[in-house]
Coordinates of C-alpha atoms and ligand atoms in Angstrom, one line a residue:
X468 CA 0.0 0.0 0.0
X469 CA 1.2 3.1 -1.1
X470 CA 1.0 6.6 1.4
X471 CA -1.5 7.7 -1.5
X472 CA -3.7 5.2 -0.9
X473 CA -3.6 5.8 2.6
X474 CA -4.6 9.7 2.1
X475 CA -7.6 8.3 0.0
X476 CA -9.0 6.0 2.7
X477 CA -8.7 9.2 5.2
X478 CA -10.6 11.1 2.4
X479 CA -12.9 8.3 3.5
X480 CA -12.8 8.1 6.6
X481 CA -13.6 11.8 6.8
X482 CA -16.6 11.5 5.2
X483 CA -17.7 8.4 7.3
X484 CA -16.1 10.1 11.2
X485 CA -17.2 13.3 10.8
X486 CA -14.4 15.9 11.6
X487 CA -14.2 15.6 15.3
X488 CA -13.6 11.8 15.1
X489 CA -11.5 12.8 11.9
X490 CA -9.4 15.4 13.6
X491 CA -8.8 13.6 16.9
X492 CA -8.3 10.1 16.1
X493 CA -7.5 9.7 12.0
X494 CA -5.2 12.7 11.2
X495 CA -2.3 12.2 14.1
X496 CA -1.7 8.2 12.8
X497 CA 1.2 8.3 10.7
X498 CA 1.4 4.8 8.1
X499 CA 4.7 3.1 8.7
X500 CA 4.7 -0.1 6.3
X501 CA 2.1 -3.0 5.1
X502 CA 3.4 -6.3 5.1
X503 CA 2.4 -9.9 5.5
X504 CA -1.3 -9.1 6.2
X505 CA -0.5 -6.4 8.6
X506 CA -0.9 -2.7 8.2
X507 CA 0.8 -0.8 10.9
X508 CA 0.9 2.9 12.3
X509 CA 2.7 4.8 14.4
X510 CA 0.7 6.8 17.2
X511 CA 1.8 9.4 19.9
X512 CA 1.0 7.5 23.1
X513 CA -0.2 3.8 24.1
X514 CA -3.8 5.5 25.2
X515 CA -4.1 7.0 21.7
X516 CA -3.2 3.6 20.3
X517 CA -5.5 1.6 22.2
X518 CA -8.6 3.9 21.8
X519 CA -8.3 4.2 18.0
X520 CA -7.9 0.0 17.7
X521 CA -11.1 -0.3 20.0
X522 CA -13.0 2.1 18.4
X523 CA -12.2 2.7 14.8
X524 CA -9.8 -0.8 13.7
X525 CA -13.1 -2.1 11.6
X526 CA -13.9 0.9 9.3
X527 CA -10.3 1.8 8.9
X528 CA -9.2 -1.7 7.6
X529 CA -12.7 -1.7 5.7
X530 CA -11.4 1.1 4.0
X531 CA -8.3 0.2 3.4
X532 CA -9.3 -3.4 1.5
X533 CA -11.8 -1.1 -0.1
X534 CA -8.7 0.9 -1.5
X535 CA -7.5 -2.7 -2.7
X536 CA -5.2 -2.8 0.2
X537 CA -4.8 -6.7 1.2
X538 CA -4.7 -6.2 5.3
X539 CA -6.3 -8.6 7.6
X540 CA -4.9 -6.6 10.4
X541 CA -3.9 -3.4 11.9
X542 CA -1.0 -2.5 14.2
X543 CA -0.3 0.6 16.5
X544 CA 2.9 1.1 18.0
X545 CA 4.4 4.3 19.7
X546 CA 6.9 6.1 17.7
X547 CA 10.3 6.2 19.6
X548 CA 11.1 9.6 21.5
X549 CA 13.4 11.1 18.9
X550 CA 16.2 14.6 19.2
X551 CA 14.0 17.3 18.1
X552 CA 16.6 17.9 15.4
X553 CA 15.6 14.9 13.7
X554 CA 12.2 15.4 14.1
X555 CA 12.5 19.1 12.7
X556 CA 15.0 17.7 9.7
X557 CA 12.4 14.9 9.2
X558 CA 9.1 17.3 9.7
X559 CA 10.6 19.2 6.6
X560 CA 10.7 16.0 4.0
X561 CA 8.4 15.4 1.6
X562 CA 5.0 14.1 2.7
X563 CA 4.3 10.3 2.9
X564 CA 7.2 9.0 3.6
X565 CA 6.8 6.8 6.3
X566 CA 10.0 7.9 8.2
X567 CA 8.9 11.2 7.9
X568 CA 5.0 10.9 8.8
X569 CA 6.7 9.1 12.4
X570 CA 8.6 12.6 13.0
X571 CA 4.9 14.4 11.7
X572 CA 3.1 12.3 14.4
X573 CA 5.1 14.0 16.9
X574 CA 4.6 16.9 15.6
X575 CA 0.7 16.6 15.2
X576 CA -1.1 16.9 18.4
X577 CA 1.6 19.2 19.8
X578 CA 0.2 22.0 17.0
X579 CA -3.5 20.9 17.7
X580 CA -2.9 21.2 21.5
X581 CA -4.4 24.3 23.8
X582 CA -1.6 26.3 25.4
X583 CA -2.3 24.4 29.0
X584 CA 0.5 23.5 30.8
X585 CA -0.6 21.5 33.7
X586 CA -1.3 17.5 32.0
X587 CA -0.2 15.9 29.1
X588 CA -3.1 16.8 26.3
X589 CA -2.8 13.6 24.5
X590 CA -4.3 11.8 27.2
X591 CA -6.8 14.5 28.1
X592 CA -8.7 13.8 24.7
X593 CA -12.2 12.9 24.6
X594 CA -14.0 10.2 23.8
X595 CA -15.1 10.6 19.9
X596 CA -17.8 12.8 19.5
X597 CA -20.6 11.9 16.9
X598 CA -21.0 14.7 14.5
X599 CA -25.0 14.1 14.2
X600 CA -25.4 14.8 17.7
X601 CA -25.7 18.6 17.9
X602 CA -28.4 21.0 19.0
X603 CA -29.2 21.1 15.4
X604 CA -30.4 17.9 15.2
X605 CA -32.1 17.4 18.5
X606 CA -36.0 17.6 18.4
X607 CA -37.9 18.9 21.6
X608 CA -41.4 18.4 22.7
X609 CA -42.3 18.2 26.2
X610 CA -40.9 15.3 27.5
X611 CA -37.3 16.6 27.2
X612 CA -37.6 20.5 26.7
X613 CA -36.3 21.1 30.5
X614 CA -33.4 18.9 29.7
X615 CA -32.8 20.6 26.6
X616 CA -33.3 24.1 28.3
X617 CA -30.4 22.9 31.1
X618 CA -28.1 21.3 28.6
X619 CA -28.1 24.8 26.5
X620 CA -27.8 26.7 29.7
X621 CA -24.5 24.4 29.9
X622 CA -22.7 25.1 26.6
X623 CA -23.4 28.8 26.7
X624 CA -20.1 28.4 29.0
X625 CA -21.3 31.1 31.0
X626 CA -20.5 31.3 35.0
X627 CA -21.8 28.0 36.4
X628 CA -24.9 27.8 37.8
X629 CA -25.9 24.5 38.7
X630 CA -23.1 21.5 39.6
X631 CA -23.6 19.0 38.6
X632 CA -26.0 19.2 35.9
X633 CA -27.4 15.8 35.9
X634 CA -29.1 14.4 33.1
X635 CA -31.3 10.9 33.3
X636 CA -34.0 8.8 31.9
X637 CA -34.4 5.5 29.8
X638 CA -32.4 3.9 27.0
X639 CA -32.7 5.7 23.9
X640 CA -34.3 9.0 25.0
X641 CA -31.3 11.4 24.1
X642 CA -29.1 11.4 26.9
X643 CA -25.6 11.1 25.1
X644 CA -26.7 12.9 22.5
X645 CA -27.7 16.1 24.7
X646 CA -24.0 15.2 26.2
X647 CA -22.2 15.4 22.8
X648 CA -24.6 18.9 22.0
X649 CA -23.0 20.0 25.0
X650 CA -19.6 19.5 23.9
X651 CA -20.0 20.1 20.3
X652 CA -21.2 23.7 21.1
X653 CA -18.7 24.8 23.6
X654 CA -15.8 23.5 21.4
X655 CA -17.2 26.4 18.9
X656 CA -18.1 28.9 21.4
X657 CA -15.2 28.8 23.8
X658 CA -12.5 26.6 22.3
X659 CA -10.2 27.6 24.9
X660 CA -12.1 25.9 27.7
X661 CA -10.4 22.4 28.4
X662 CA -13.9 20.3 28.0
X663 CA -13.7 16.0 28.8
X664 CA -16.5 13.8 27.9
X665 CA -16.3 10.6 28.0
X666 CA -18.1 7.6 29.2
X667 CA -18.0 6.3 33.4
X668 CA -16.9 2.8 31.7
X669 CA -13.9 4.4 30.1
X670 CA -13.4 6.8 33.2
X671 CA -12.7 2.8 34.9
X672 CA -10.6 2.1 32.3
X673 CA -8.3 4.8 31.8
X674 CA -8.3 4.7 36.4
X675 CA -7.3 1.5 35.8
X676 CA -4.4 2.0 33.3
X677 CA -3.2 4.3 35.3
X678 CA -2.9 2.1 38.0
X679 CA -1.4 -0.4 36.4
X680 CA 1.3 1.6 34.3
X681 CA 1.7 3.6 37.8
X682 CA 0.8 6.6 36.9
X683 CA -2.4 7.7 38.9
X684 CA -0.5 11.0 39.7
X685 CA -0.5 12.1 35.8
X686 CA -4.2 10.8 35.9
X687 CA -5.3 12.8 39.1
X688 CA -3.7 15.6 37.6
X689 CA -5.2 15.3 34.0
X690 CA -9.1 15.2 35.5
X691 CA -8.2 18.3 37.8
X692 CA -7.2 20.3 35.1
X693 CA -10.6 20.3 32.8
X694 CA -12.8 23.1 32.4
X695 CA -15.9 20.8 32.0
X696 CA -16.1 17.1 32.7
X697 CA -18.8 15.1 31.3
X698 CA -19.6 11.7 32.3
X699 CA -21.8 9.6 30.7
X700 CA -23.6 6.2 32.1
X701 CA -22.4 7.0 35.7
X702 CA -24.6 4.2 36.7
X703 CA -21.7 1.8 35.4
X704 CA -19.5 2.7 38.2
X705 CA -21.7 1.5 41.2
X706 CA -20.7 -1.1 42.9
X707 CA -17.2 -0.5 41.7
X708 CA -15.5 0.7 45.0
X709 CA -12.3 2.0 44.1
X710 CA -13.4 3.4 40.9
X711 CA -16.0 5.3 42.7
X712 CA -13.7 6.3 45.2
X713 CA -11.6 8.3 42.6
X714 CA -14.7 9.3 41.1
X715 CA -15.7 11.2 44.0
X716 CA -12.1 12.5 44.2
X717 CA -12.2 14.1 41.3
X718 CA -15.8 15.1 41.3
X719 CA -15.3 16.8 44.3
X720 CA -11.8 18.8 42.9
X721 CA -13.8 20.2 39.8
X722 CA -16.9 21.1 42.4
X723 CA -14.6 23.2 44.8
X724 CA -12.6 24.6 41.7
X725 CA -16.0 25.2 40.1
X726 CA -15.7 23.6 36.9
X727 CA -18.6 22.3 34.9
X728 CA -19.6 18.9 35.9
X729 CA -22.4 17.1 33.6
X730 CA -23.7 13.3 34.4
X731 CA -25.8 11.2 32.7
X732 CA -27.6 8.0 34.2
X733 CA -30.5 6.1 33.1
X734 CA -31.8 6.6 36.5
X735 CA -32.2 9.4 39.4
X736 CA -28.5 9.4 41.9
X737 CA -30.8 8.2 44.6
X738 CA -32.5 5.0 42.8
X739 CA -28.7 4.0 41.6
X740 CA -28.2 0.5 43.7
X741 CA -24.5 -0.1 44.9
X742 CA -23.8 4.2 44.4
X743 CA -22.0 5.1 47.6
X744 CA -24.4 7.7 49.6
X745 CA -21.9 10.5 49.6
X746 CA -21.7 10.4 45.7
X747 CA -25.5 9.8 45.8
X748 CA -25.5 12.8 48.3
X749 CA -23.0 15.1 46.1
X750 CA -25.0 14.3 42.5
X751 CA -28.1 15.9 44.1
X752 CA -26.3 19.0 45.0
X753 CA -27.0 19.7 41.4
X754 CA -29.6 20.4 38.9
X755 CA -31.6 16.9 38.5
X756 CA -33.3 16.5 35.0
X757 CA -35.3 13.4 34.0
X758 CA -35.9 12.8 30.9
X759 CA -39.2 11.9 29.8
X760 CA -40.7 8.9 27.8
X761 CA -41.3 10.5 24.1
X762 CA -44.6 11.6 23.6
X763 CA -46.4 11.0 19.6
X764 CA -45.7 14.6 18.6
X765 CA -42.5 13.9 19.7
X766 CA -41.7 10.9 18.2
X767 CA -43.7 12.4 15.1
X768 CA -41.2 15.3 15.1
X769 CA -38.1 13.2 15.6
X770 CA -39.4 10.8 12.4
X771 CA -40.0 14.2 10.1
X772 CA -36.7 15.1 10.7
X773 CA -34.6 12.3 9.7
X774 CA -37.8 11.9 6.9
X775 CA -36.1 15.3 5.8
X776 CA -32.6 14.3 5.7
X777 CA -33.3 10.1 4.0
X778 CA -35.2 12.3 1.3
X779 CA -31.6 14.3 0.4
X780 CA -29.8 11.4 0.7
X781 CA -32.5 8.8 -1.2
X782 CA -33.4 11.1 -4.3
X783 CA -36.4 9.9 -5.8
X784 CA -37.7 7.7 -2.9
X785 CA -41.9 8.7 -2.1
X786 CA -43.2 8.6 1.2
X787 CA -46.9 7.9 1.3
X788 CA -48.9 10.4 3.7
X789 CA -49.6 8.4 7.0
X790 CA -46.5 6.4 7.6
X791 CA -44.6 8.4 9.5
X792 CA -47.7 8.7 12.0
X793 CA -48.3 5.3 11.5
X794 CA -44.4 4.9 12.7
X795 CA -45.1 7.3 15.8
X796 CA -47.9 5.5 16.8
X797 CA -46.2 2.0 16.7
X798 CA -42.9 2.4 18.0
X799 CA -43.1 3.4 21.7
X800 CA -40.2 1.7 23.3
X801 CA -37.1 4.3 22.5
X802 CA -35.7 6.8 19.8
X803 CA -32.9 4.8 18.6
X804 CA -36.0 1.6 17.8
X805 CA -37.8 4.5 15.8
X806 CA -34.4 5.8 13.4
X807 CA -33.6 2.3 13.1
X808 CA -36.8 1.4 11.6
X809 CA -36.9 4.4 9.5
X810 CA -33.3 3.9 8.4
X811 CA -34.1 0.4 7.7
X812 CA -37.3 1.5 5.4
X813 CA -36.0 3.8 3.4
X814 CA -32.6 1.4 2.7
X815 CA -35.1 -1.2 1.9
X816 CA -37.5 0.9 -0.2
X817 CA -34.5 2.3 -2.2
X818 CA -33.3 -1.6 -3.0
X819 CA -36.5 -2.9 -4.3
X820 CA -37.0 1.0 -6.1
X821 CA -40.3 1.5 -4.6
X822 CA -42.3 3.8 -3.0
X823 CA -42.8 4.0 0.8
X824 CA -46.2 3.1 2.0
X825 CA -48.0 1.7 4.8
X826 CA -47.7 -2.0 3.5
X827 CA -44.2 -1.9 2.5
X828 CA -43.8 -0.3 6.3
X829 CA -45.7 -3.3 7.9
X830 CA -43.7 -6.1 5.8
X831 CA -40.5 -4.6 6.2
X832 CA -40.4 -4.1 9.8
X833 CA -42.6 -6.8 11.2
X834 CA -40.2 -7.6 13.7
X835 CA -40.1 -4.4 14.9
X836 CA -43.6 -3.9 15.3
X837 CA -44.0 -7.2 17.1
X838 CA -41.1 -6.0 19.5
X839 CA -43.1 -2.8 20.0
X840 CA -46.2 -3.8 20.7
X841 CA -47.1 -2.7 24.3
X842 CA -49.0 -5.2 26.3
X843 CA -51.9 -3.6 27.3
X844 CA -53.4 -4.2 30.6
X845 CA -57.5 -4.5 31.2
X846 CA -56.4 -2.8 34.6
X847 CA -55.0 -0.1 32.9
X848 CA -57.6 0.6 30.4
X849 CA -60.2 0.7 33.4
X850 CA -57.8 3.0 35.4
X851 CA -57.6 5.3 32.7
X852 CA -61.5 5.2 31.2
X853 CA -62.1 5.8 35.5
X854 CA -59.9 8.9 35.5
X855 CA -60.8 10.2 32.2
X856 CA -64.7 10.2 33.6
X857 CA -64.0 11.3 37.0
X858 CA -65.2 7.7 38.5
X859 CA -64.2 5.5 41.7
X860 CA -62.5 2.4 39.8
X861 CA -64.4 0.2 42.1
X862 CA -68.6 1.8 40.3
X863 CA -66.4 1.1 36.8
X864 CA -66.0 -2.8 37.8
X865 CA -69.0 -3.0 40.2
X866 CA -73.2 -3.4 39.7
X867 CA -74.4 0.0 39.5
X868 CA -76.4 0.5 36.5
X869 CA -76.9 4.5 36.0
X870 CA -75.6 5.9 33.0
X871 CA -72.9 8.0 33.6
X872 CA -71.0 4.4 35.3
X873 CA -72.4 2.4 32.7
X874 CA -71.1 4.4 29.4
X875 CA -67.8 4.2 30.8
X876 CA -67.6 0.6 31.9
X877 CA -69.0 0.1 28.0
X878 CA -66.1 2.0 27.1
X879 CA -63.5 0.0 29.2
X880 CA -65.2 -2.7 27.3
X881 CA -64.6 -2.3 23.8
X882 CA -60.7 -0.8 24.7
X883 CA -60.1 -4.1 26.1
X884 CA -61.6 -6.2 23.4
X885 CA -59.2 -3.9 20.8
X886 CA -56.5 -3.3 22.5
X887 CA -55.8 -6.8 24.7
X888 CA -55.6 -10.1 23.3
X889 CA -58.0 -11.1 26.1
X890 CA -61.3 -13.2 24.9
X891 CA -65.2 -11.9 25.6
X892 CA -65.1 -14.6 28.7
X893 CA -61.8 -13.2 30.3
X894 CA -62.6 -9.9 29.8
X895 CA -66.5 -10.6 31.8
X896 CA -64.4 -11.8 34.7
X897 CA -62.1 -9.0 35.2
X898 CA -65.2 -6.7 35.0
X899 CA -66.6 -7.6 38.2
X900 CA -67.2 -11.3 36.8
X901 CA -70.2 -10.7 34.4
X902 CA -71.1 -12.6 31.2
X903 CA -69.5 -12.9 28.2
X904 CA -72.8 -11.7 26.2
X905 CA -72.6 -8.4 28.3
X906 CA -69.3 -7.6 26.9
X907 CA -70.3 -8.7 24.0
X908 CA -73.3 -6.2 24.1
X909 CA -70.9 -3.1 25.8
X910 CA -69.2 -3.6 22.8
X911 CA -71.5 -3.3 19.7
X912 CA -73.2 -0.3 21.3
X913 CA -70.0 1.5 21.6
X914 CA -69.4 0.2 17.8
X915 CA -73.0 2.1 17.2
X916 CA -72.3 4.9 19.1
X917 CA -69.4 5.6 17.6
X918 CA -70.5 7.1 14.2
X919 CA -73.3 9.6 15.8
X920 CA -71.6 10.7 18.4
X921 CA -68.4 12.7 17.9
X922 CA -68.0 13.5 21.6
X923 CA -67.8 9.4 22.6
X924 CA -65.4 9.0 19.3
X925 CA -63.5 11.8 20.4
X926 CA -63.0 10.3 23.6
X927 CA -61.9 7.4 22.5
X928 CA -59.5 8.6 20.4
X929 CA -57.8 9.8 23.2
X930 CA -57.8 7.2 25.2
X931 CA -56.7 5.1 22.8
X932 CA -53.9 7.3 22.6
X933 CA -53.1 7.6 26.2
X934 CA -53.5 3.7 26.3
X935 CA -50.4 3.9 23.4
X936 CA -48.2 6.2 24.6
Ligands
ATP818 N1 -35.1 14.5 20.9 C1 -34.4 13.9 20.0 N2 -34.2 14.4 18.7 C2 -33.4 13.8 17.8 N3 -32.9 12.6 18.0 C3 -33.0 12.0 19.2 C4 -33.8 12.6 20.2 N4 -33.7 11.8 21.3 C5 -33.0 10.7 21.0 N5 -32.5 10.8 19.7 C6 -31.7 9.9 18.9 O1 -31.9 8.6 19.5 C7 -30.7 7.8 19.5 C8 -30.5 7.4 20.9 O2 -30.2 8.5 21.7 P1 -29.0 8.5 22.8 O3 -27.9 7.6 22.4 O4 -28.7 9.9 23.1 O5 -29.8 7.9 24.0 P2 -29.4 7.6 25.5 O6 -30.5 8.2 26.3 O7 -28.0 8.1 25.7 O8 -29.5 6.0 25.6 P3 -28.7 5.0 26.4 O9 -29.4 4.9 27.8 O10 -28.8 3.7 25.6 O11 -27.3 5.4 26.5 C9 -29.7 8.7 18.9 O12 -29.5 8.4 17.6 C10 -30.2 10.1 19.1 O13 -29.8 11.0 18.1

C-alpha cells in the first residue's frame, strides 16, 4: 500500500467520522509499512493507540481493503522519542514518507494542543464525538424540553450555575446525545475551555491503566485540570468501590474549583443501587433532570426530521402520507427503535425501487412492530377510562347500572376487546365477573355509538392514545 492510498481512505474516513472523530483520532496516525497481512501505524501515546484499535480498527481496515489494500490486520505502536533535530530535519521531508509521517506524528497533536501546561493533552482527549449529535439535530417536545433548556444553559459556557447538571432517563431517549450537544457547542463557542467527555466505563478504564502503568499522579492531575467534565452512564461505576472512590475525588476537585460537571444515568443518583451515599448525596447537589418517555408529537417530530434528511440522501424515494404517523404511533419503546426502523425503510425501499407506503412499512419491519407492541393491561384501560370520567374504579367494575358508570364501563369494554388479546369470557371476569354476552353487548353499542356521536369517538381517540403512549 502506497501513502497515497492511505490519504484516499482518510478522504474516506472523513466522510464516514465526521471531523471531530476525523481530527482527533485519524489525522495524528502516521502509516509506517504494510506487510504480510499487517498494516501498521505509528501513534503518539499507548492511550491513543489503544482507543483508536477499540473504536475505529473495523472501518479503517474496511477502508483500506476497499482501496485494494490486502490487510487482515492493523498494528499501533508508539513512535520512539526522537532529538528534536531529527524530528525538525524529518518534519521538513516530503509528505508520505513513512520515516517522515513518524517525525509528523510528533509533531501533530503538539500543534493541535491548547496552550495548558498543567497535564499531558494527549491523554486528556475525549472520547469521539458523533457529528449528528448537535443542538441542530435534537427535536424537543415536552418530554425533554427542560433537559434541553439545562443542557443549552450548559454550553453557553457562561458562570456555572448548577453543579452538577445531571441528566437521566431511559435507554434511547437522548441522553448522550444532549451530552455530545454540549460538547460540540462549547468547542465552537469557547475553544479555549479544556472540556472532557467521556463515558464512566472508560473513566474505569483509563483509572485502571493508570494504575497499572503507575501513573495515577498524571491521571489525578489530568481530570483536575478540565474546564468541564462530562460523564456519561455513571450508573456503570456502582458497585465499583475504588473506581468510585476516585470518582468522587475528582468530582469533588472540579466542584470546589468550580468547573462544569455534567452526568448522565439512566436513573435518578438516589435509585442507583451499589452508588456510595456521599456520591449519591453530592450528585443531588446539582440540577436533576429526568428525561421523559417521548410523547407521539415527539416521536412524530423526531421521524420528520430524519424523513427530511433520508429524502436528500435517497433522491427519488416517495413517502406515502400516514406512515410516518403510523411509525409514531407504533414504536413506543425508545428513539434509537424508531431511526432504526426508518433507516431500515427507506434502505429497503431504495433496494427494491419502490415507494414508501403503509404496507411496504408493515412487511418490512414486522419484527419491529411485534417487539413494539405494548402489552396492554385490562387494569390499565379501566384506570384510565375511571380517571378520564372522574369515577371511583371500584362503580367502573361494580353493579351500578346509572348511565354516567355504565357508558364508561361500555367503554372500558370495547378498549379491552381492541387493545388486549384477552377473549369476551376473560374480559366478563375482570369486569366484576359478568357474562361474556354483556361484553359482548358493551361492545356493539360503543361500535353504534361511535359514528353519531363525535364526543364518545373523540374520547376514545384519546384514550386510545393515552392507552399507546
Ligand atoms: N429528541 C431527539 N431528537 C433527535 N434525536 C434523538 C432525540 N432523542 C434521541 N434521539 C436519537 O436517538 C438515538 C439514541 O439517543 P441517545 O444515544 O442519546 O440515548 P441515551 O439516552 O444516551 O440512551 P442509552 O441509555 O442507551 O445510553 C440517537 O441516535 C439520538 O440522536
Amino acid at each position: 500500500m502506497t501513502n497515497e492510498t492511505w490519504g484516499h481512505v482518510r478522504g474516506e474516513l472523513l466522510k464516514r467520522l465526521g471531523k471531530n472523530n476525523f481530527v482527533t483520532w485519524i489525522e495524528p496516525l502516521r502509516f509506517a509499512e504494510l506487510r504480510d497481512g499487517v498494516a501498521r501505524f505509528t501513534v503518539p501515546t499507548n492511550f491513543f493507540g489503544n482507543w483508536v484499535e477499540r473504536n475505529f480498527s473495523d472501518q479503517i481496515r474496511q477502508q483500506l481493503i476497499s482501496a485494494g489494500a490486502s490487510v487482515d490486520r492493523l498494528e499501533f505502536t508508539v513512535e520512539a522519542a526522537r532529538p528534536a533535530v531529527q524530528a525538525n530535519a524529518a518534519a521538513t521531508a516530503p509528505e508520505g514518507q513513512p520515516a517522515s509521517a513518524a517525525a509528523a506524528a510528533a509533531e501533530t497533536p503538539r500543534a493541535a494542543r491548547p496552550a495548558h501546561p498543567a497535564a499531558d493533552d494527549s491523554e486528556l482527549r475525549s472520547a469521539p464525538l458523533d457529528s449528528r449529535f448537535t443542538f441542530d439535530t435534537f427535536v424537543v417536545g415536552k418530554p425533554n424540553e427542560l433537559a434541553h433548556a439545562a443542557a443549552r444553559r450548559v454550553a453557553e459556557g457562561g458562570p456555572v450555575s448548577f453543579n452538577p447538571l445531571f441528566l437521566y432517563g431511559g435507554v434511547g431517549l437522548g441522553k448522550t446525545h444532549l451530552m455530545h450537544a454540549i460538547a460540540h457547542e462549547l468547542q465552537s463557542r469557547r475553544p479555549e475551555l479544556r472540556v472532557l467527555y467521556l463515558s464512566a466505563e472508560q473513566f474505569m478504564y483509563r483509572f485502571i491503566q493508570a494504575l497499572r502503568e503507575k501513573q495515577i499522579m498524571d491521571f489525578k492531575e489530568m481530570f483536575r485540570s478540565v474546564d468541564v467534565l462530562m460523564v456519561d452512564d455513571v450508573q456503570f461505576i456502582a458497585g465499583k468501590d475504588s473506581t468510585q472512590e476516585e470518582f468522587f475525588h475528582t468530582f469533588n476537585a472540579l466542584v470546589d474549583q468550580n468547573k462544569q460537571i455534567v452526568i448522565s444515568a439512566d436513573r435518578a443518583p438516589g435509585e442507583i443501587k451499589d452508588l456510595e451515599e456521599r456520591i449519591k448525596s453530592r450528585l443531588q447537589c446539582g440540577l436533576i433532570v429526568d428525561l421523559h418517555p417521548t410523547d407521539y408529537e415527539l416521536r412524530l417530530g423526531i421521524l420528520q426530521n430524519k424523513a427530511e434528511f433520508y429524502h436528500n440522501q435517497y433522491k427519488g424515494l416517495t413517502l406515502a402520507p400516514g406512515v410516518l404517523e403510523f411509525l409514531a404511533h407504533r414504536i413506543t419503546t425508545n428513539v434509537r427503535v424508531l431511526e432504526g426502523a426508518l433507516t431500515r425503510l427507506f434502505a429497503f425501499a431504495s433496494l427494491v425501487g419502490r415507494e414508501i407506503t403503509l404496507d411496504l412499512a408493515q412487511d418490512c419491519l414486522a419484527d419491529i412492530l411485534r417487539a413494539s407492541d405494548r402489552k396492554i393491561t385490562i387494569e390499565e384501560i379501566q384506570r384510565k377510562v375511571a380517571e378520564h370520567y372522574n369515577i371511583r374504579l371500584s362503580d367502573m367494575i361494580g353493579p351500578k347500572r346509572a348511565r354516567n358508570f355504565a357508558r364508561p364501563r361500555q367503554i372500558a369494554m370495547y378498549l379491552a376487546k381492541k387493545l388486549t388479546p384477552r377473549s369476551l369470557p376473560e374480559i366478563g371476569r375482570r369486569f366484576g365477573g359478568r357474562d361474556h354476552t354483556t361484553i359482548m353487548h358493551g361492545v356493539r353499542k360503543i361500535e353504534e355509538l361511535m359514528s353519531t356521536d363525535s364526543q364518545l369517538a373523540e374520547d376514545l381517540q384519546l384514550l386510545r392514545r393515552l392507552l399507546e403512549a
